[in-house]
Short mmCIF file of C-alpha atoms in Angstrom, two decimals:
data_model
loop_
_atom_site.label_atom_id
_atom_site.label_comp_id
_atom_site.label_asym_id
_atom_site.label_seq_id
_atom_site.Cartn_x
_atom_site.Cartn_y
_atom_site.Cartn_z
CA UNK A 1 -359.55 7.44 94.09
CA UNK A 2 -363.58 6.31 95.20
CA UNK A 3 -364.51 9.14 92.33
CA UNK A 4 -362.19 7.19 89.75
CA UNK A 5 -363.51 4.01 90.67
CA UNK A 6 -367.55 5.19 90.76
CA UNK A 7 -366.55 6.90 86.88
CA UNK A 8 -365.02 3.82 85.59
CA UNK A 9 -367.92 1.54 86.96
CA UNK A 10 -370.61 4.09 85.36
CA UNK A 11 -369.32 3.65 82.27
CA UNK A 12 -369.44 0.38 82.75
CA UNK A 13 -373.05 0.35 83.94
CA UNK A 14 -373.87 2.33 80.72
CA UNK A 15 -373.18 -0.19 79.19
CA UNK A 16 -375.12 -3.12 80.91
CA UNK A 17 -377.92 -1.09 80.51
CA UNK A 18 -377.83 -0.22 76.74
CA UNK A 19 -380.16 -2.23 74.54
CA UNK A 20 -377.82 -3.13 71.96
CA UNK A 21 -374.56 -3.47 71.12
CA UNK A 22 -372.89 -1.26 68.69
CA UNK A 23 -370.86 -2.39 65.76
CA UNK A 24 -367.06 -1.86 66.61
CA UNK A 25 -364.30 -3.79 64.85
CA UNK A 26 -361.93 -4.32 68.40
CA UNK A 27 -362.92 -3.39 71.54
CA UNK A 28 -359.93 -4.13 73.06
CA UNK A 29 -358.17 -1.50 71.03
CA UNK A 30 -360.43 0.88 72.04
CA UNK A 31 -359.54 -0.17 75.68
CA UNK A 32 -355.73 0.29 74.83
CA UNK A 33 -356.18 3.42 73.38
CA UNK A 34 -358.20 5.12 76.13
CA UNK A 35 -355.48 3.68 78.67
CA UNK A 36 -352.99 5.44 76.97
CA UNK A 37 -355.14 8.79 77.07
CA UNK A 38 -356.09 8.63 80.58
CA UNK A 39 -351.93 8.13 81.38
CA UNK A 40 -350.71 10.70 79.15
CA UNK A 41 -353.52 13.17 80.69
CA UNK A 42 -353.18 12.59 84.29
CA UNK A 43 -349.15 12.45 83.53
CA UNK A 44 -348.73 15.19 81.17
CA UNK A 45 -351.40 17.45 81.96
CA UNK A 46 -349.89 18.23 85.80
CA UNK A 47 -347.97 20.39 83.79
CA UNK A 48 -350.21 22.12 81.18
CA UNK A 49 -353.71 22.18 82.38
CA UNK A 50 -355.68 23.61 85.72
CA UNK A 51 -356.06 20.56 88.55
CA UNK A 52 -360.01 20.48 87.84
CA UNK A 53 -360.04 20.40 84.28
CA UNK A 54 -357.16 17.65 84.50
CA UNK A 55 -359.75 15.73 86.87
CA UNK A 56 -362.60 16.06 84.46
CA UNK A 57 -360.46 14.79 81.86
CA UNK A 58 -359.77 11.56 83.74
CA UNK A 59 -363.09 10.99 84.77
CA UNK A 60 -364.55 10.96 81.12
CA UNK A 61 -361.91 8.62 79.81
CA UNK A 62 -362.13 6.61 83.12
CA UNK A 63 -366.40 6.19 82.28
CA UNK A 64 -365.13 5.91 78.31
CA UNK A 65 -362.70 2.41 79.61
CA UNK A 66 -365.02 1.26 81.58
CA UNK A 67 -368.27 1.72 79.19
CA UNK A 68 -365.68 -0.55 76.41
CA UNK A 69 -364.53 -2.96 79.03
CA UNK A 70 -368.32 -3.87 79.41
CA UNK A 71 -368.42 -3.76 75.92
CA UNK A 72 -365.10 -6.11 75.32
CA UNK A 73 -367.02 -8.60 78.16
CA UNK A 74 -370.83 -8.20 75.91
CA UNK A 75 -368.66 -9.39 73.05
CA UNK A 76 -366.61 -12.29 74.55
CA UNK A 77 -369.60 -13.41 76.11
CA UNK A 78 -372.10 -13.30 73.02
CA UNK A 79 -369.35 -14.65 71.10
CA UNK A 80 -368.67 -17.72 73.41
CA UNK A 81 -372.59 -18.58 73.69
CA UNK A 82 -373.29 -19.65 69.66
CA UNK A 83 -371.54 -22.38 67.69
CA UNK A 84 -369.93 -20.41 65.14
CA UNK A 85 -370.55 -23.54 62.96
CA UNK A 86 -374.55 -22.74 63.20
CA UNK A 87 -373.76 -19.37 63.81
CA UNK A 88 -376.72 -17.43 61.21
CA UNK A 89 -378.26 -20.27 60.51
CA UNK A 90 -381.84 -21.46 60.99
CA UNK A 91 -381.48 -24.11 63.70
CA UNK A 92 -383.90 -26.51 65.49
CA UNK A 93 -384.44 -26.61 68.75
CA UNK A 94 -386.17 -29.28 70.87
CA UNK A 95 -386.67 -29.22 74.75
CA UNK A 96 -388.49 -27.70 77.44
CA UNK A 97 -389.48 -25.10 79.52
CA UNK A 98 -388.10 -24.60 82.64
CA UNK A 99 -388.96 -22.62 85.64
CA UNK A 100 -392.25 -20.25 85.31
CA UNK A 101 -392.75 -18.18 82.25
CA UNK A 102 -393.23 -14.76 82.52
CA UNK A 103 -395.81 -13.17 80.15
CA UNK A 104 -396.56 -9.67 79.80
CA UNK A 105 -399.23 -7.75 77.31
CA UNK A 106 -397.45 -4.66 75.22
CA UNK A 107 -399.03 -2.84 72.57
CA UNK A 108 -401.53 -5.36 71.54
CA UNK A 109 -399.42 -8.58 71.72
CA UNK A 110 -398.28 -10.98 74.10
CA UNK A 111 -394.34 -11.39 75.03
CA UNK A 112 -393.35 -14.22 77.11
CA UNK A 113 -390.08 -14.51 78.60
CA UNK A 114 -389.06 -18.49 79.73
CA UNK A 115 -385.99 -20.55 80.51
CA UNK A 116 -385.54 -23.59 78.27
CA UNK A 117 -383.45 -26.74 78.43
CA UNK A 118 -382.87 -28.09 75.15
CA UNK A 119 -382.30 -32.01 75.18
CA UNK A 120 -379.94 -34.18 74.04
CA UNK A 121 -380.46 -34.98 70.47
CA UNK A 122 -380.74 -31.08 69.80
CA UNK A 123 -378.83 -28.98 68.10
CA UNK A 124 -377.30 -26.97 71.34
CA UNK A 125 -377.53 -30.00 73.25
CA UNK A 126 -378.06 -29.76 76.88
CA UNK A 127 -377.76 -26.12 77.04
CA UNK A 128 -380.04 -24.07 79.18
CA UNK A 129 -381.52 -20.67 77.25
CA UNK A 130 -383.56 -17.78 77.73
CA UNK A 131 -386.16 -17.08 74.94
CA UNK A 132 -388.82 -14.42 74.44
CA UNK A 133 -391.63 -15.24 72.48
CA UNK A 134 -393.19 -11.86 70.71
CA UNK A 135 -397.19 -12.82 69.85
CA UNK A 136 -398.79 -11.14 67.51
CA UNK A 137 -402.09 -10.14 67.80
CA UNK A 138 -403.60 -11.66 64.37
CA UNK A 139 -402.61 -14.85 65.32
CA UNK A 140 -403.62 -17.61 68.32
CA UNK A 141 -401.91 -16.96 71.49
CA UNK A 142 -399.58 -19.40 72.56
CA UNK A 143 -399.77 -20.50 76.55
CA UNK A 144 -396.50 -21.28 77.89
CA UNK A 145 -395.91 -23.90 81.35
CA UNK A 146 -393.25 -24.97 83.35
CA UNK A 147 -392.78 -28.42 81.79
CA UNK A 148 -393.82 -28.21 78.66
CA UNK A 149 -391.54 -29.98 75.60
CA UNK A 150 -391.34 -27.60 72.21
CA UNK A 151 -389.81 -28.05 69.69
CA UNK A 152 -388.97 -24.50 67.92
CA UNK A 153 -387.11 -23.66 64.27
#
């Protein structure tokens, strides 16, 4: 049972950890359908396959349910965050920064990472956000500090 549970939280944790999400029209139906796998195999296959292979069988599809449960949760969440009345549109966005900026130098350019609290009269209003800022080296770098109001496009 502990190896079940450690499998189906992997997958999961693949997930968390993957830098994007990929495109998949219902990740709940993926979820359905490798239920119905995992049952049929650890149900069906006491009878037609060898006790190890039947175990390695689970464990996959237990890492595969997991890995689209934390991709049904990436969704829901992502999906709940936007408007979709502004969703892909250019929005403004007027507040300020929060908490201390983190800035780090890659390749030649600056990325800050901040916390921002947009204010009332925005258009997320009162909504607290975490934005990265990717400098680029031709240009003037930006400074970013705890207080500061921006207004950003």
């Amino acid at each position: 049972m502990k190896l079940r549970m450690i499998s189906f939280v992997a997958g999961i944790a693949i997930q968390t950890f993957s830098s994007a999400l990929p495109p998949l029209p219902s990740p709940y139906l993926l979820v359905v359908t490798l239920l119905i796998a995992a049952l049929l195999t650890e149900f069906l296959g006491r009878r037609f396959m060898a006790r190890g292979l039947r175990l390695s069988m689970v464990l996959i599809l237990l890492a595969a349910m997991g890995y689209c449960y934390g991709l049904a949760r990436a969704q829901v969440t992502l999906s709940n965050l936007i408007p979709e009345s502004i969703n892909q549109q250019a929005i403004e966005l007027e507040g300020k920064v929060v908490g201390l900026p983190n800035k780090r130098l890659s390749i030649g350019r600056e990325q800050w990472r901040f916390d921002f609290k947009t204010s009332a009269d925005s258009t997320l209003p009162n909504r607290l956000l975490r934005l990265s800022y990717y400098g680029d080296s031709a240009s003037t770098p930006l400074m970013f500090q705890a207080g500061q109001a921006w207004r950003f496009t």
